[in-house]
């Protein structure tokens, strides 16, 4: 069976949406490595219904209006890869999982490296959220779309209204673990290694009495 594709512009670069029959088979990145996802013969088709629907739902996701996708998917890979990709679909919006967690979920705790390899070959990026898988220490590990895009997607899901504004602040690479957000006032107190002073107690109200003649 031949594959059909259409291109769409997005805040994370141009995406190539690929269909196999009436199912979505791949979402490829603008600078995707050749042969990362193996497909058959691919022809251009702007009007394939599944591709138009995938584009619509992706635009809603980028605009902060969609948290889950409702698309027919067709994963092509080994049985092990399909187990990993199915596990990706269970990671809720706004949450992350480690490679070890995915390995345990599919019943093979010793397959952490193999899980990482399968995650890297996930054909349906974003919809099957491989960007939600991080290193055990919180590191943003390798991502086919680039670490800057991985951070943008995680930032979107952390509560940013839409991705358009965040795209202007993208960085070429992200190194190190995801850091905890700390309020400015708390930062100063932590730097001084002393607790914030407790507020002074309110003064006691003076008891007043009145004398009345009988």
PDB file of C-alpha atoms in Angstrom:
ATOM      1  CA  UNK A   1       0.000   0.000   0.000  1.00  0.00           C
ATOM      2  CA  UNK A   2       1.347   3.431  -0.926  1.00  0.00           C
ATOM      3  CA  UNK A   3       1.583   6.315   1.505  1.00  0.00           C
ATOM      4  CA  UNK A   4       0.199   9.820   1.043  1.00  0.00           C
ATOM      5  CA  UNK A   5       1.562  12.966   2.641  1.00  0.00           C
ATOM      6  CA  UNK A   6       0.887  16.647   3.122  1.00  0.00           C
ATOM      7  CA  UNK A   7       3.029  19.357   4.686  1.00  0.00           C
ATOM      8  CA  UNK A   8       1.902  21.732   7.414  1.00  0.00           C
ATOM      9  CA  UNK A   9       3.575  24.739   8.973  1.00  0.00           C
ATOM     10  CA  UNK A  10       3.732  24.768  12.753  1.00  0.00           C
ATOM     11  CA  UNK A  11       5.456  26.608  15.620  1.00  0.00           C
ATOM     12  CA  UNK A  12       7.986  23.747  15.774  1.00  0.00           C
ATOM     13  CA  UNK A  13       8.828  23.855  12.078  1.00  0.00           C
ATOM     14  CA  UNK A  14       7.306  22.294   9.002  1.00  0.00           C
ATOM     15  CA  UNK A  15       5.778  18.886   9.688  1.00  0.00           C
ATOM     16  CA  UNK A  16       5.228  16.110   7.169  1.00  0.00           C
ATOM     17  CA  UNK A  17       1.989  14.239   7.847  1.00  0.00           C
ATOM     18  CA  UNK A  18       1.877  10.768   6.305  1.00  0.00           C
ATOM     19  CA  UNK A  19      -1.136   8.493   5.856  1.00  0.00           C
ATOM     20  CA  UNK A  20      -1.423   4.814   5.050  1.00  0.00           C
ATOM     21  CA  UNK A  21      -4.919   4.224   3.777  1.00  0.00           C
ATOM     22  CA  UNK A  22      -7.259   6.097   6.105  1.00  0.00           C
ATOM     23  CA  UNK A  23      -4.884   6.025   9.088  1.00  0.00           C
ATOM     24  CA  UNK A  24      -2.140   8.391  10.200  1.00  0.00           C
ATOM     25  CA  UNK A  25       1.181   6.577   9.812  1.00  0.00           C
ATOM     26  CA  UNK A  26       3.781   9.249  10.548  1.00  0.00           C
ATOM     27  CA  UNK A  27       4.477  12.818  11.604  1.00  0.00           C
ATOM     28  CA  UNK A  28       7.999  13.689  10.516  1.00  0.00           C
ATOM     29  CA  UNK A  29      10.103  16.687  11.498  1.00  0.00           C
ATOM     30  CA  UNK A  30      11.477  19.290   9.134  1.00  0.00           C
ATOM     31  CA  UNK A  31      15.061  18.137   9.745  1.00  0.00           C
ATOM     32  CA  UNK A  32      14.269  14.481  10.408  1.00  0.00           C
ATOM     33  CA  UNK A  33      17.099  12.050   9.774  1.00  0.00           C
ATOM     34  CA  UNK A  34      16.746  10.028   6.575  1.00  0.00           C
ATOM     35  CA  UNK A  35      15.439   6.508   7.223  1.00  0.00           C
ATOM     36  CA  UNK A  36      14.645   7.194  10.896  1.00  0.00           C
ATOM     37  CA  UNK A  37      11.138   6.108   9.920  1.00  0.00           C
ATOM     38  CA  UNK A  38      10.954   3.601   7.086  1.00  0.00           C
ATOM     39  CA  UNK A  39       8.060   4.148   4.712  1.00  0.00           C
ATOM     40  CA  UNK A  40       7.064   2.777   1.348  1.00  0.00           C
ATOM     41  CA  UNK A  41       6.366   4.840  -1.745  1.00  0.00           C
ATOM     42  CA  UNK A  42       4.968   8.241  -0.735  1.00  0.00           C
ATOM     43  CA  UNK A  43       2.837  10.516  -2.926  1.00  0.00           C
ATOM     44  CA  UNK A  44       1.632  14.045  -2.274  1.00  0.00           C
ATOM     45  CA  UNK A  45      -2.075  14.365  -1.410  1.00  0.00           C
ATOM     46  CA  UNK A  46      -3.449  17.547   0.169  1.00  0.00           C
ATOM     47  CA  UNK A  47      -7.011  16.244   0.282  1.00  0.00           C
ATOM     48  CA  UNK A  48      -6.668  12.930   2.144  1.00  0.00           C
ATOM     49  CA  UNK A  49      -9.286  13.245   4.941  1.00  0.00           C
ATOM     50  CA  UNK A  50      -7.104  11.759   7.691  1.00  0.00           C
ATOM     51  CA  UNK A  51      -4.300  14.193   6.871  1.00  0.00           C
ATOM     52  CA  UNK A  52      -6.607  17.202   6.916  1.00  0.00           C
ATOM     53  CA  UNK A  53      -8.074  16.064  10.236  1.00  0.00           C
ATOM     54  CA  UNK A  54      -4.621  15.485  11.716  1.00  0.00           C
ATOM     55  CA  UNK A  55      -3.596  19.001  10.698  1.00  0.00           C
ATOM     56  CA  UNK A  56      -6.737  20.453  12.281  1.00  0.00           C
ATOM     57  CA  UNK A  57      -6.158  18.665  15.584  1.00  0.00           C
ATOM     58  CA  UNK A  58      -2.465  19.570  15.653  1.00  0.00           C
ATOM     59  CA  UNK A  59      -3.303  23.245  15.145  1.00  0.00           C
ATOM     60  CA  UNK A  60      -5.710  23.042  18.089  1.00  0.00           C
ATOM     61  CA  UNK A  61      -2.987  21.414  20.185  1.00  0.00           C
ATOM     62  CA  UNK A  62      -0.456  24.136  19.356  1.00  0.00           C
ATOM     63  CA  UNK A  63      -3.060  26.789  20.194  1.00  0.00           C
ATOM     64  CA  UNK A  64      -3.547  25.278  23.657  1.00  0.00           C
ATOM     65  CA  UNK A  65      -7.079  24.101  22.843  1.00  0.00           C
ATOM     66  CA  UNK A  66      -6.522  20.327  22.676  1.00  0.00           C
ATOM     67  CA  UNK A  67      -4.940  17.865  25.101  1.00  0.00           C
ATOM     68  CA  UNK A  68      -5.734  14.535  23.427  1.00  0.00           C
ATOM     69  CA  UNK A  69      -5.932  13.380  19.822  1.00  0.00           C
ATOM     70  CA  UNK A  70      -8.698  11.361  18.213  1.00  0.00           C
ATOM     71  CA  UNK A  71      -7.090   9.877  15.121  1.00  0.00           C
ATOM     72  CA  UNK A  72      -6.838   6.410  13.584  1.00  0.00           C
ATOM     73  CA  UNK A  73      -3.167   5.398  13.821  1.00  0.00           C
ATOM     74  CA  UNK A  74      -1.149   2.826  11.900  1.00  0.00           C
ATOM     75  CA  UNK A  75       2.181   2.000  13.556  1.00  0.00           C
ATOM     76  CA  UNK A  76       4.604   0.055  11.369  1.00  0.00           C
ATOM     77  CA  UNK A  77       7.457  -1.559  13.308  1.00  0.00           C
ATOM     78  CA  UNK A  78       8.554  -4.574  15.322  1.00  0.00           C
ATOM     79  CA  UNK A  79       6.333  -6.018  18.022  1.00  0.00           C
ATOM     80  CA  UNK A  80       8.632  -4.575  20.688  1.00  0.00           C
ATOM     81  CA  UNK A  81       8.524  -1.119  19.110  1.00  0.00           C
ATOM     82  CA  UNK A  82       4.742  -1.256  18.911  1.00  0.00           C
ATOM     83  CA  UNK A  83       4.565  -2.052  22.641  1.00  0.00           C
ATOM     84  CA  UNK A  84       6.702   0.990  23.421  1.00  0.00           C
ATOM     85  CA  UNK A  85       4.696   3.255  21.126  1.00  0.00           C
ATOM     86  CA  UNK A  86       1.439   2.003  22.644  1.00  0.00           C
ATOM     87  CA  UNK A  87       2.838   2.849  26.089  1.00  0.00           C
ATOM     88  CA  UNK A  88       3.579   6.390  24.897  1.00  0.00           C
ATOM     89  CA  UNK A  89      -0.111   6.866  24.160  1.00  0.00           C
ATOM     90  CA  UNK A  90      -0.920   6.264  27.842  1.00  0.00           C
ATOM     91  CA  UNK A  91       1.208   9.173  29.150  1.00  0.00           C
ATOM     92  CA  UNK A  92      -1.240  11.924  30.144  1.00  0.00           C
ATOM     93  CA  UNK A  93      -0.973  15.466  28.849  1.00  0.00           C
ATOM     94  CA  UNK A  94       1.269  17.551  31.096  1.00  0.00           C
ATOM     95  CA  UNK A  95       3.063  14.559  32.629  1.00  0.00           C
ATOM     96  CA  UNK A  96       6.366  12.814  31.923  1.00  0.00           C
ATOM     97  CA  UNK A  97       7.722   9.289  32.278  1.00  0.00           C
ATOM     98  CA  UNK A  98      11.245   7.888  32.380  1.00  0.00           C
ATOM     99  CA  UNK A  99      12.580   5.213  30.056  1.00  0.00           C
ATOM    100  CA  UNK A 100      12.723   2.857  33.041  1.00  0.00           C
ATOM    101  CA  UNK A 101       9.043   3.501  33.738  1.00  0.00           C
ATOM    102  CA  UNK A 102       8.132   2.600  30.151  1.00  0.00           C
ATOM    103  CA  UNK A 103      10.293  -0.534  30.341  1.00  0.00           C
ATOM    104  CA  UNK A 104       8.463  -1.626  33.495  1.00  0.00           C
ATOM    105  CA  UNK A 105       5.103  -0.799  31.928  1.00  0.00           C
ATOM    106  CA  UNK A 106       5.717  -3.141  28.998  1.00  0.00           C
ATOM    107  CA  UNK A 107       6.957  -5.864  31.356  1.00  0.00           C
ATOM    108  CA  UNK A 108      10.693  -5.768  30.667  1.00  0.00           C
ATOM    109  CA  UNK A 109      12.581  -3.765  33.297  1.00  0.00           C
ATOM    110  CA  UNK A 110      15.933  -4.640  31.706  1.00  0.00           C
ATOM    111  CA  UNK A 111      15.023  -3.126  28.343  1.00  0.00           C
ATOM    112  CA  UNK A 112      15.674   0.532  29.197  1.00  0.00           C
ATOM    113  CA  UNK A 113      18.140   1.052  26.342  1.00  0.00           C
ATOM    114  CA  UNK A 114      15.886  -0.753  23.884  1.00  0.00           C
ATOM    115  CA  UNK A 115      12.993   1.444  25.011  1.00  0.00           C
ATOM    116  CA  UNK A 116      15.135   4.496  24.311  1.00  0.00           C
ATOM    117  CA  UNK A 117      15.925   3.226  20.827  1.00  0.00           C
ATOM    118  CA  UNK A 118      12.265   2.505  20.073  1.00  0.00           C
ATOM    119  CA  UNK A 119      11.279   5.905  21.448  1.00  0.00           C
ATOM    120  CA  UNK A 120      13.750   7.513  19.060  1.00  0.00           C
ATOM    121  CA  UNK A 121      12.114   5.734  16.122  1.00  0.00           C
ATOM    122  CA  UNK A 122       8.565   6.671  17.073  1.00  0.00           C
ATOM    123  CA  UNK A 123       6.991   7.447  13.686  1.00  0.00           C
ATOM    124  CA  UNK A 124       4.002   9.484  14.887  1.00  0.00           C
ATOM    125  CA  UNK A 125       5.638  12.314  16.815  1.00  0.00           C
ATOM    126  CA  UNK A 126       3.554  14.583  19.082  1.00  0.00           C
ATOM    127  CA  UNK A 127       0.423  12.418  18.767  1.00  0.00           C
ATOM    128  CA  UNK A 128       2.352   9.499  20.285  1.00  0.00           C
ATOM    129  CA  UNK A 129       4.100  11.767  22.797  1.00  0.00           C
ATOM    130  CA  UNK A 130       7.712  10.593  22.858  1.00  0.00           C
ATOM    131  CA  UNK A 131       8.582  14.143  23.993  1.00  0.00           C
ATOM    132  CA  UNK A 132       7.094  13.234  27.393  1.00  0.00           C
ATOM    133  CA  UNK A 133       9.827  10.651  28.036  1.00  0.00           C
ATOM    134  CA  UNK A 134      12.841  12.005  29.927  1.00  0.00           C
ATOM    135  CA  UNK A 135      15.982  10.675  31.592  1.00  0.00           C
ATOM    136  CA  UNK A 136      15.929   9.304  35.131  1.00  0.00           C
ATOM    137  CA  UNK A 137      17.556  12.481  36.494  1.00  0.00           C
ATOM    138  CA  UNK A 138      15.206  14.811  34.636  1.00  0.00           C
ATOM    139  CA  UNK A 139      17.525  15.265  31.658  1.00  0.00           C
ATOM    140  CA  UNK A 140      15.951  16.160  28.328  1.00  0.00           C
ATOM    141  CA  UNK A 141      17.514  13.354  26.331  1.00  0.00           C
ATOM    142  CA  UNK A 142      17.703  12.969  22.546  1.00  0.00           C
ATOM    143  CA  UNK A 143      14.663  13.890  20.484  1.00  0.00           C
ATOM    144  CA  UNK A 144      14.150  13.587  16.730  1.00  0.00           C
ATOM    145  CA  UNK A 145      12.654  17.076  16.578  1.00  0.00           C
ATOM    146  CA  UNK A 146      15.518  18.629  18.546  1.00  0.00           C
ATOM    147  CA  UNK A 147      15.795  19.372  22.258  1.00  0.00           C
ATOM    148  CA  UNK A 148      14.568  22.951  21.819  1.00  0.00           C
ATOM    149  CA  UNK A 149      11.305  21.657  20.357  1.00  0.00           C
ATOM    150  CA  UNK A 150      11.045  19.050  23.110  1.00  0.00           C
ATOM    151  CA  UNK A 151      11.263  21.815  25.707  1.00  0.00           C
ATOM    152  CA  UNK A 152       8.687  23.884  23.827  1.00  0.00           C
ATOM    153  CA  UNK A 153       6.200  21.014  23.759  1.00  0.00           C
ATOM    154  CA  UNK A 154       6.688  20.308  27.462  1.00  0.00           C
ATOM    155  CA  UNK A 155       6.311  24.021  28.226  1.00  0.00           C
ATOM    156  CA  UNK A 156       3.074  24.146  26.260  1.00  0.00           C
ATOM    157  CA  UNK A 157       1.721  21.202  28.213  1.00  0.00           C
ATOM    158  CA  UNK A 158       2.835  22.727  31.507  1.00  0.00           C
ATOM    159  CA  UNK A 159       0.237  25.448  31.104  1.00  0.00           C
ATOM    160  CA  UNK A 160       1.311  27.919  28.426  1.00  0.00           C
ATOM    161  CA  UNK A 161      -1.782  29.134  26.570  1.00  0.00           C
ATOM    162  CA  UNK A 162      -0.306  28.623  23.109  1.00  0.00           C
ATOM    163  CA  UNK A 163       3.017  27.807  21.545  1.00  0.00           C
ATOM    164  CA  UNK A 164       3.282  30.791  19.215  1.00  0.00           C
ATOM    165  CA  UNK A 165       4.641  33.144  21.892  1.00  0.00           C
ATOM    166  CA  UNK A 166       7.025  30.513  23.226  1.00  0.00           C
ATOM    167  CA  UNK A 167       8.433  29.824  19.774  1.00  0.00           C
ATOM    168  CA  UNK A 168      10.001  33.278  19.728  1.00  0.00           C
ATOM    169  CA  UNK A 169      12.059  32.386  22.798  1.00  0.00           C
ATOM    170  CA  UNK A 170      13.343  29.031  21.538  1.00  0.00           C
ATOM    171  CA  UNK A 171      16.939  28.138  22.296  1.00  0.00           C
ATOM    172  CA  UNK A 172      19.254  26.042  20.110  1.00  0.00           C
ATOM    173  CA  UNK A 173      19.730  23.356  22.743  1.00  0.00           C
ATOM    174  CA  UNK A 174      18.671  22.429  26.249  1.00  0.00           C
ATOM    175  CA  UNK A 175      21.183  20.875  28.621  1.00  0.00           C
ATOM    176  CA  UNK A 176      20.668  19.712  32.166  1.00  0.00           C
ATOM    177  CA  UNK A 177      17.583  18.659  34.100  1.00  0.00           C
ATOM    178  CA  UNK A 178      14.269  20.442  34.106  1.00  0.00           C
ATOM    179  CA  UNK A 179      14.575  22.899  36.991  1.00  0.00           C
ATOM    180  CA  UNK A 180      12.023  23.690  39.632  1.00  0.00           C
ATOM    181  CA  UNK A 181      10.313  27.050  39.276  1.00  0.00           C
ATOM    182  CA  UNK A 182      11.018  29.208  42.332  1.00  0.00           C
ATOM    183  CA  UNK A 183       9.452  32.567  43.137  1.00  0.00           C
ATOM    184  CA  UNK A 184      11.921  35.493  43.366  1.00  0.00           C
ATOM    185  CA  UNK A 185      11.249  36.101  47.072  1.00  0.00           C
ATOM    186  CA  UNK A 186      11.908  32.453  47.864  1.00  0.00           C
ATOM    187  CA  UNK A 187      15.175  32.518  45.903  1.00  0.00           C
ATOM    188  CA  UNK A 188      16.591  35.277  48.100  1.00  0.00           C
ATOM    189  CA  UNK A 189      15.648  33.463  51.274  1.00  0.00           C
ATOM    190  CA  UNK A 190      17.169  30.199  50.065  1.00  0.00           C
ATOM    191  CA  UNK A 191      20.392  31.994  49.114  1.00  0.00           C
ATOM    192  CA  UNK A 192      20.692  33.341  52.672  1.00  0.00           C
ATOM    193  CA  UNK A 193      19.960  29.847  54.028  1.00  0.00           C
ATOM    194  CA  UNK A 194      17.528  31.154  56.569  1.00  0.00           C
ATOM    195  CA  UNK A 195      13.779  30.838  56.827  1.00  0.00           C
ATOM    196  CA  UNK A 196      11.587  33.730  55.917  1.00  0.00           C
ATOM    197  CA  UNK A 197      10.592  35.700  59.034  1.00  0.00           C
ATOM    198  CA  UNK A 198       7.145  34.983  60.317  1.00  0.00           C
ATOM    199  CA  UNK A 199       4.736  37.916  60.235  1.00  0.00           C
ATOM    200  CA  UNK A 200       4.485  39.835  63.490  1.00  0.00           C
ATOM    201  CA  UNK A 201       1.423  38.909  65.531  1.00  0.00           C
ATOM    202  CA  UNK A 202      -1.393  41.389  65.541  1.00  0.00           C
ATOM    203  CA  UNK A 203      -1.575  43.468  68.763  1.00  0.00           C
ATOM    204  CA  UNK A 204      -4.060  42.222  71.303  1.00  0.00           C
ATOM    205  CA  UNK A 205      -7.242  44.194  71.404  1.00  0.00           C
ATOM    206  CA  UNK A 206      -7.578  46.147  74.661  1.00  0.00           C
ATOM    207  CA  UNK A 207     -10.533  45.100  76.742  1.00  0.00           C
ATOM    208  CA  UNK A 208     -12.739  48.113  77.331  1.00  0.00           C
ATOM    209  CA  UNK A 209     -15.429  48.378  80.019  1.00  0.00           C
ATOM    210  CA  UNK A 210     -18.127  50.922  80.704  1.00  0.00           C
ATOM    211  CA  UNK A 211     -19.608  51.853  84.064  1.00  0.00           C
ATOM    212  CA  UNK A 212     -23.252  52.626  84.263  1.00  0.00           C
ATOM    213  CA  UNK A 213     -25.139  54.206  87.192  1.00  0.00           C
ATOM    214  CA  UNK A 214     -27.931  52.108  88.604  1.00  0.00           C
TER     215      UNK A 214
END
